[in-house]
C-alpha positions as a printed Julia matrix, in Angstrom:
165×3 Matrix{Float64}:
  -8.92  117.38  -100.37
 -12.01  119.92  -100.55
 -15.75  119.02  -100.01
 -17.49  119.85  -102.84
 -21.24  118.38  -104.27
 -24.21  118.14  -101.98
 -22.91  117.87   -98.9
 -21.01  120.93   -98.7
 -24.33  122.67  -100.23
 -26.39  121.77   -97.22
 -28.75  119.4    -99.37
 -29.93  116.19   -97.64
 -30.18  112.84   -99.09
 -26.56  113.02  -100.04
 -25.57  109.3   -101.55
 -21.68  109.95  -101.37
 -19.08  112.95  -100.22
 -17.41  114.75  -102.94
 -14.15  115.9   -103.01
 -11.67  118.0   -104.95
  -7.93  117.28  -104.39
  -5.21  119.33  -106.96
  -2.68  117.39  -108.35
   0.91  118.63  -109.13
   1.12  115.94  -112.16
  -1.09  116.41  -115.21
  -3.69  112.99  -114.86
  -6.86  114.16  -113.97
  -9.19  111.4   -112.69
 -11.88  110.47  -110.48
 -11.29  107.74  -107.86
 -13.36  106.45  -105.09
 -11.24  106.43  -101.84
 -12.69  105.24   -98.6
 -16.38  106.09  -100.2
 -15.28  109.32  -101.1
 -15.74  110.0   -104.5
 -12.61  112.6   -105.55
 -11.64  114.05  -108.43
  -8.41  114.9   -108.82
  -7.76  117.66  -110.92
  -4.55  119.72  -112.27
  -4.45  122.9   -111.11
  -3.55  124.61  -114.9
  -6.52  122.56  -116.14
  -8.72  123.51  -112.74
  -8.32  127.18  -113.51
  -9.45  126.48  -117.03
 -12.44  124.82  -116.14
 -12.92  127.81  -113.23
 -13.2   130.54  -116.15
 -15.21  128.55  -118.38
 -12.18  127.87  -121.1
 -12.27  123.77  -120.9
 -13.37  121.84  -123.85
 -16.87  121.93  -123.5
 -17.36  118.27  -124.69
 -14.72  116.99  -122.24
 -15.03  118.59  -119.17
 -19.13  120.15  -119.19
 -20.02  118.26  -115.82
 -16.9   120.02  -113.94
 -17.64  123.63  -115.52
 -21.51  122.68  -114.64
 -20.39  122.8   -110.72
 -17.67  125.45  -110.81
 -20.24  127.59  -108.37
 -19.22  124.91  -105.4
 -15.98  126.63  -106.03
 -16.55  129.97  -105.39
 -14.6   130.93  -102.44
 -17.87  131.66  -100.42
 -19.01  128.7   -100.9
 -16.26  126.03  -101.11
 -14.39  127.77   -97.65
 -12.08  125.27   -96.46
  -8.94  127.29   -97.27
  -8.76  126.76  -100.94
  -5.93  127.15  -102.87
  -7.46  129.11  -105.51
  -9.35  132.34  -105.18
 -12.57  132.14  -107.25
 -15.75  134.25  -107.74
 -18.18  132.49  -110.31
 -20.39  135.88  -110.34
 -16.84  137.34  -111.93
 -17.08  135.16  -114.74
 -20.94  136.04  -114.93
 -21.11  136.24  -119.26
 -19.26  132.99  -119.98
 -21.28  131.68  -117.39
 -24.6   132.34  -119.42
 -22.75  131.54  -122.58
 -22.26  127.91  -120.93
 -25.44  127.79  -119.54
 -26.66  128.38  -123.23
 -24.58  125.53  -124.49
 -25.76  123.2   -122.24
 -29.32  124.31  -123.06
 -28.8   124.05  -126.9
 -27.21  120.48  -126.37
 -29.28  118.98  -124.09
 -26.28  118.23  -122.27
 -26.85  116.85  -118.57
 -30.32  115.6   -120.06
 -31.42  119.4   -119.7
 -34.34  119.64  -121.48
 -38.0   118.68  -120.82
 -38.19  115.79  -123.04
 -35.46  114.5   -121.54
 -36.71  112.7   -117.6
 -36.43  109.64  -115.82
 -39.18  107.04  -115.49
 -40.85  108.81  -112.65
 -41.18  111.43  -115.29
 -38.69  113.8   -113.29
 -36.02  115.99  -114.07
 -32.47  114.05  -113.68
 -29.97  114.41  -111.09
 -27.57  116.35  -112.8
 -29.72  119.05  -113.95
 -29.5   120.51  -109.92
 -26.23  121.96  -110.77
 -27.87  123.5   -114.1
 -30.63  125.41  -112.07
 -28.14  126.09  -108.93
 -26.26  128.37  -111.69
 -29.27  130.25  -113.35
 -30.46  131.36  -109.97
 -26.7   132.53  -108.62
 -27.55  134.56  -112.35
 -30.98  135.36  -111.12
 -30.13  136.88  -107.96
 -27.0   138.34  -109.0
 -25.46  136.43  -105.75
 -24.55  133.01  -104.62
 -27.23  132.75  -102.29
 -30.63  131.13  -103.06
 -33.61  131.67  -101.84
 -35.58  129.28   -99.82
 -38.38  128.32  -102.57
 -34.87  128.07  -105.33
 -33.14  126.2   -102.5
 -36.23  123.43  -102.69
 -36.38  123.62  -106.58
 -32.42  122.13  -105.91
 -33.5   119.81  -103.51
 -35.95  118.11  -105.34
 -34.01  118.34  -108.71
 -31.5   116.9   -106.57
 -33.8   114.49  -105.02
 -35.18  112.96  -108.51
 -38.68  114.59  -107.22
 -39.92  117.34  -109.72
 -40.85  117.2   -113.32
 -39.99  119.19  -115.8
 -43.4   120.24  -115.44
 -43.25  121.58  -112.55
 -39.71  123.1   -112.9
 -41.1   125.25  -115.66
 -44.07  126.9   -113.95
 -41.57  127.75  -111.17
 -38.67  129.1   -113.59
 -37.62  129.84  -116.9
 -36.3   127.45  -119.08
């Protein structure tokens, strides 16, 4: 198994670990083991999530992290050698999708009742800044913009005076 999610990015407030564990067979599932919350995935259907190649409507959430992947990020020995900056157009043309669907509630109509961005969207913004910067490392303001995201602490508002939409 492989820490992924907000614990291996160094963001506090984590609720749960994440893990990754590859699977020889072909079920891919999420499980909660010992309050870990894994998902197992095949390693055929890993790759094609990696390069962006996954049915969109299926499997957005997965290609919507692949950056805790990359291999200077994820460490921990794994299995598969991965550079998300390598993969930098279908990147933007997922980023785009998820834009154009509102998927992950991305979109500024779309907040909680605290009038703040939702969780997922963290993993949206993580990826347009690796874009950004042309690197997987974030500044310290970006870093915060995660962290709040994250956190359920900034508005849309907010988000969109710091960043572009």
């Amino acid at each position: 198994m492989y820490l992924v999610g907000s614990k291996l990015l160094g963001l506090k407030n984590p609720s749960d670990e994440d893990y990754i564990d590859i699977v020889e067979d072909n079920k891919n599932y999420r499980k909660l083991i010992d309050g870990k919350d894994v998902n197992f995935r095949n390693k055929d259907l890993l790759i094609k999530i990696m390069n962006f190649e996954a049915d969109f409507n299926q499997w957005a959430l997965a290609m919507s992290w692949n950056y805790q992947l990359d291999a200077d990020i994820i460490k921990q020995d794994f299995p598969i050698e991965y550079h998300i900056l390598e993969h930098k157009e279908a990147l933007q043309k997922f980023l785009n999708e998820i834009k154009n669907k509102r998927e992950r509630n991305y979109h500024p109509n779309i907040y909680d009742k605290n009038k703040c961005m939702f969780k997922s969207c963290y993993h949206i913004a993580y990826n347009k800044f690796i874009l950004e910067n042309n690197s997987i490392i974030l500044t310290p303001e970006q870093l915060d913009i995660v962290q709040k995201i994250h956190d359920h602490k900034m508005t849309w508002e907010e988000y969109l005076s710091r960043t572009t939409y």
